[in-house]
Coordinates of C-alpha atoms and ligand atoms in Angstrom, one line a residue:
M266 CA 0.0 0.0 0.0
K267 CA 1.2 3.6 -0.7
L268 CA 0.3 6.9 0.9
Y269 CA 0.6 10.1 -1.1
R270 CA 0.3 13.6 0.3
T271 CA -1.2 15.7 -2.5
N272 CA -2.8 19.1 -3.2
Q273 CA -6.2 17.2 -3.3
G274 CA -5.7 15.5 0.0
I275 CA -4.3 12.2 1.2
I276 CA -4.4 9.5 -1.5
I277 CA -4.1 5.8 -0.7
E278 CA -2.9 3.4 -3.4
A279 CA -3.9 -0.2 -2.9
S280 CA -3.8 -2.9 -5.6
E281 CA -3.2 -0.3 -8.3
K282 CA -6.4 1.6 -7.3
F283 CA -6.4 5.1 -5.8
Y284 CA -8.6 6.3 -2.9
L285 CA -9.1 9.8 -1.6
S286 CA -9.0 9.4 2.2
N287 CA -11.4 11.2 4.5
A288 CA -8.5 11.8 6.8
T289 CA -7.2 15.4 6.8
N290 CA -4.4 15.3 9.3
W291 CA -1.3 13.9 7.8
D292 CA 0.5 13.8 11.2
T293 CA -2.1 11.6 12.8
Y294 CA -2.3 9.4 9.8
I295 CA 1.3 8.5 9.6
N296 CA 1.8 8.2 13.4
Q297 CA -0.1 4.9 13.7
D298 CA 1.7 1.8 14.8
N299 CA -0.8 -0.3 12.8
L300 CA -0.8 1.9 9.7
F301 CA -1.2 -0.9 7.2
E302 CA -4.3 -2.2 9.0
V303 CA -5.7 1.4 9.4
L304 CA -5.3 2.0 5.6
S305 CA -6.8 -1.4 4.7
S306 CA -9.8 -0.6 6.9
D307 CA -10.2 3.0 5.5
I308 CA -10.4 1.9 1.9
Q309 CA -13.3 -0.4 2.6
S310 CA -15.6 2.6 2.9
L311 CA -14.1 4.5 -0.1
S312 CA -14.6 4.3 -3.8
P313 CA -11.7 4.3 -6.2
I314 CA -10.9 7.6 -7.9
S315 CA -9.1 8.3 -11.2
W316 CA -5.8 10.1 -10.5
N317 CA -3.1 11.0 -12.9
G318 CA -0.4 11.2 -10.2
E319 CA -0.2 15.1 -10.3
G320 CA -0.1 17.4 -7.3
V321 CA 2.2 15.2 -5.2
L322 CA 3.7 17.0 -2.2
A323 CA 6.6 15.9 0.0
P324 CA 5.2 13.3 2.4
I325 CA 6.0 15.4 5.5
V326 CA 4.3 18.0 7.6
N327 CA 5.7 18.2 11.2
Q328 CA 8.3 15.5 11.2
E329 CA 12.0 16.0 11.5
I330 CA 14.3 14.3 9.1
W331 CA 17.4 12.6 10.6
A332 CA 20.1 10.7 8.8
S333 CA 22.5 7.8 9.4
G334 CA 26.1 7.9 8.1
V335 CA 28.7 5.4 7.0
T336 CA 26.3 2.4 6.9
Y337 CA 27.8 1.0 3.7
M338 CA 31.4 0.2 2.8
R339 CA 31.3 2.6 -0.2
S340 CA 30.4 5.5 2.1
R341 CA 33.2 4.6 4.5
E342 CA 35.8 4.6 1.6
A343 CA 34.5 7.9 0.1
R344 CA 34.6 9.7 3.4
M345 CA 38.1 8.4 4.2
E346 CA 39.4 9.6 0.9
E347 CA 37.8 13.1 1.2
S348 CA 39.0 13.6 4.7
Q349 CA 42.5 12.2 4.4
D350 CA 44.2 15.7 4.5
S351 CA 42.3 16.8 7.5
G352 CA 43.3 13.8 9.5
G353 CA 39.6 12.9 9.9
A354 CA 39.7 9.6 8.0
D355 CA 40.1 7.4 11.1
F356 CA 36.8 8.6 12.5
Y357 CA 34.9 7.2 9.5
A358 CA 36.7 3.9 9.8
K359 CA 35.9 3.8 13.5
V360 CA 32.2 4.6 13.2
Y361 CA 31.8 2.0 10.5
E362 CA 32.9 -0.7 13.0
A363 CA 31.4 0.8 16.2
E364 CA 28.3 -0.5 17.8
R365 CA 26.8 3.1 18.0
P366 CA 25.8 4.4 14.5
E367 CA 26.5 7.9 13.3
L368 CA 23.1 9.8 13.4
F369 CA 22.8 13.4 12.5
F370 CA 20.0 15.9 12.1
K371 CA 19.3 16.5 8.4
S372 CA 16.2 18.7 7.8
T373 CA 13.1 20.3 9.0
A374 CA 10.0 19.8 6.9
A375 CA 10.2 23.3 5.6
R376 CA 13.7 22.8 4.1
C377 CA 12.8 19.5 2.5
M378 CA 11.6 19.2 -1.1
G379 CA 9.2 16.7 -2.7
T380 CA 9.5 15.0 -6.1
G381 CA 9.5 17.5 -9.0
E382 CA 10.8 20.3 -6.8
K383 CA 14.3 21.7 -7.0
V384 CA 17.1 20.8 -4.5
R385 CA 20.1 23.1 -4.0
I386 CA 23.9 23.0 -3.7
R387 CA 25.5 25.5 -1.4
K388 CA 27.1 28.5 -3.0
D389 CA 30.2 28.2 -0.8
S390 CA 30.9 24.6 -1.9
A391 CA 32.5 23.3 -5.1
W392 CA 32.1 19.5 -4.7
N393 CA 28.5 18.2 -4.3
V394 CA 26.8 14.9 -4.6
P395 CA 23.3 13.5 -4.1
E396 CA 23.0 10.5 -1.7
P397 CA 20.2 8.0 -2.5
E398 CA 18.9 6.6 0.7
L399 CA 16.1 4.3 1.9
T400 CA 14.3 6.4 4.4
L401 CA 12.3 5.1 7.3
M402 CA 9.0 6.5 8.5
I403 CA 9.0 5.8 12.3
T404 CA 6.0 6.4 14.6
S405 CA 6.2 8.2 18.0
S406 CA 6.6 4.8 19.7
G407 CA 9.6 4.0 17.5
K408 CA 8.0 1.5 15.2
I409 CA 9.0 1.5 11.5
V410 CA 5.7 1.6 9.6
G411 CA 6.7 2.9 6.2
Y412 CA 9.5 3.7 3.8
T413 CA 10.2 6.5 1.3
I414 CA 13.1 7.6 -0.9
G415 CA 15.5 10.2 0.4
N416 CA 18.2 12.4 -1.2
D417 CA 20.8 13.5 1.3
M418 CA 22.4 16.3 -0.7
S419 CA 26.0 16.6 0.6
S420 CA 28.9 19.0 0.2
R421 CA 31.9 16.7 0.1
D422 CA 34.6 19.5 0.2
I423 CA 33.1 21.0 3.4
E424 CA 32.7 17.7 5.3
G425 CA 36.2 16.6 4.0
E426 CA 37.8 19.8 5.3
N427 CA 36.9 19.0 8.9
P428 CA 34.5 16.4 10.3
L429 CA 33.1 19.1 12.6
Y430 CA 31.8 20.9 9.6
L431 CA 29.4 18.0 8.9
P432 CA 26.2 19.9 9.8
Q433 CA 27.1 22.6 7.3
A434 CA 27.8 20.0 4.6
K435 CA 24.4 18.3 5.2
S436 CA 21.9 20.9 6.4
Y437 CA 21.0 24.0 4.4
D438 CA 17.9 25.1 2.5
K439 CA 16.6 22.5 0.0
A440 CA 19.4 20.0 0.9
A441 CA 16.9 17.2 1.5
A442 CA 14.3 15.6 -0.7
I443 CA 11.9 12.8 0.2
G444 CA 9.1 11.1 -1.7
P445 CA 7.2 10.5 -3.8
C446 CA 5.0 8.5 -1.3
V447 CA 5.2 6.5 1.9
Y448 CA 5.3 2.8 1.1
V449 CA 3.4 0.9 3.7
P450 CA 3.9 -2.9 3.3
K451 CA 2.2 -5.5 5.5
D452 CA 5.6 -6.9 6.4
E453 CA 9.1 -5.3 6.6
I454 CA 10.7 -4.2 3.3
S455 CA 12.7 -7.0 1.6
L456 CA 16.5 -6.5 2.1
D457 CA 17.0 -7.6 -1.5
T458 CA 15.3 -4.3 -2.6
Q459 CA 17.5 -2.3 -5.0
I460 CA 18.2 1.4 -4.7
S461 CA 19.2 3.0 -8.0
I462 CA 20.3 6.5 -9.1
E463 CA 20.7 8.2 -12.4
I464 CA 22.0 11.8 -12.8
L465 CA 21.1 13.5 -16.0
R466 CA 22.9 16.6 -17.5
G467 CA 21.3 18.1 -20.5
G468 CA 19.3 15.0 -20.9
N469 CA 22.4 12.7 -21.0
S470 CA 23.2 10.2 -18.3
M471 CA 26.3 11.4 -16.3
F472 CA 26.2 8.7 -13.6
S473 CA 24.1 5.7 -12.7
N474 CA 24.5 2.9 -10.2
S475 CA 22.5 0.7 -8.0
I476 CA 22.9 -1.3 -4.8
A477 CA 20.8 -3.7 -2.7
I478 CA 19.7 -2.7 0.9
N479 CA 21.3 -6.0 2.1
R480 CA 24.7 -4.4 1.6
M481 CA 24.1 -2.2 4.5
K482 CA 26.2 -3.1 7.6
R483 CA 23.5 -2.2 10.1
K484 CA 19.9 -3.3 10.8
L485 CA 17.1 -0.9 10.0
A486 CA 15.6 -1.5 13.4
D487 CA 18.9 -0.8 15.2
L488 CA 19.2 2.6 13.5
A489 CA 15.6 3.5 14.5
H490 CA 16.3 2.2 18.1
Y491 CA 19.4 4.5 18.5
L492 CA 17.5 7.5 17.2
F493 CA 14.7 7.0 19.7
R494 CA 16.9 6.1 22.7
E495 CA 16.8 9.5 24.4
M496 CA 14.6 11.6 22.1
S497 CA 10.9 11.8 21.6
F498 CA 9.1 12.5 18.3
P499 CA 5.4 13.2 19.0
N500 CA 4.6 13.2 15.3
G501 CA 7.0 10.5 14.3
A502 CA 10.2 11.0 12.3
F503 CA 11.9 10.2 9.1
L504 CA 15.4 8.5 9.2
M505 CA 17.6 8.3 6.1
T506 CA 19.6 5.1 6.3
G507 CA 22.9 6.1 4.6
T508 CA 24.2 5.9 1.1
G509 CA 25.8 2.9 -0.6
I510 CA 26.5 4.9 -3.8
V511 CA 29.0 7.7 -4.1
P512 CA 30.1 8.9 -7.6
D513 CA 33.9 8.9 -8.3
N514 CA 35.8 11.8 -6.8
D515 CA 36.0 13.8 -10.1
F516 CA 32.2 14.1 -10.2
T517 CA 30.3 17.1 -8.8
L518 CA 26.7 18.1 -9.3
L519 CA 26.0 21.2 -11.4
S520 CA 23.0 23.5 -11.5
G521 CA 20.4 22.0 -14.0
D522 CA 21.3 18.4 -13.3
V523 CA 18.4 16.1 -12.7
V524 CA 18.7 13.5 -9.9
N525 CA 16.4 10.4 -10.3
I526 CA 16.4 8.0 -7.4
T527 CA 14.4 4.8 -7.7
I528 CA 13.7 2.2 -5.0
E529 CA 11.8 -0.9 -6.0
G530 CA 8.3 -1.0 -4.7
I531 CA 8.3 2.7 -3.8
G532 CA 8.8 4.7 -7.0
T533 CA 11.1 7.5 -8.2
L534 CA 12.1 10.7 -6.5
S535 CA 13.1 13.2 -9.2
N536 CA 14.7 16.6 -8.4
E537 CA 16.4 19.1 -10.6
V538 CA 19.3 21.0 -9.0
E539 CA 18.5 24.7 -8.7
Ligands
DO4_71 O1 29.6 11.0 7.9 C1 29.3 11.6 7.0 C2 27.9 11.4 6.4 C3 27.7 10.1 5.9 C4 26.4 9.9 5.1 O2 25.6 10.8 4.9 C5 26.1 8.6 4.5 O3 26.9 7.6 4.7 O4 25.1 8.5 3.8
MG72 MG1 24.0 10.3 3.6

């Protein structure tokens, strides 16, 4: 089942049919520990509508977006390379092995974009990449009830200069995108699910790659558990789970590039760089 936040209201997709929900409060809807059952029950009293997929908004209203780091070997390697001169490389090797994951604050809802909206690169950075990440929707009680696609836009020169600059490399206006929907399966997402990215420049493919979630070193539930250890999220939270794909070091995003991130079963998050 899928849940879309749209300019018409909340649309539920089930068995390739669309239903306009009577629910008006997104926060309440996504903060349900038994969301799959709630949606299954709601569509019983609704009639299918025809919807062409237009008017999709970022699936977030009052949630914070947090992110996990160095959860895949490729991220560990890339961070170690970019931070070699600063002496920060060891920290990335250590956090990859450590029991405690790296978790950082990524974005408020207001700074986050939906599919079809523009993301940004910082003006004071010359080396930028998108990071395609499976993103967890977690309820206030800490239960993972849904999944979406996240783009953790990152300034590699800033985080490479000094690991303490990480918040500036990661958090700025339009540095995060999530969407297009929240995927709400009956059971947990399959770890064989593929995450793919393609970056287009002038319509030509500049970079593409894909990776399965099962290449992640950590368990999804452990990441959620650490985030909720000493913090409460009354309206739930989103948690990006880290990237397993980083372009080679000679690649940087440019204004006008289009970033398409696809996760099997969820859809495609598409954002042009402003
Ligand atoms: O530690 C730096 C950030 C790591 C990150 O964002 C990732 O691995 O996805
Ligand atoms: Mg990331």
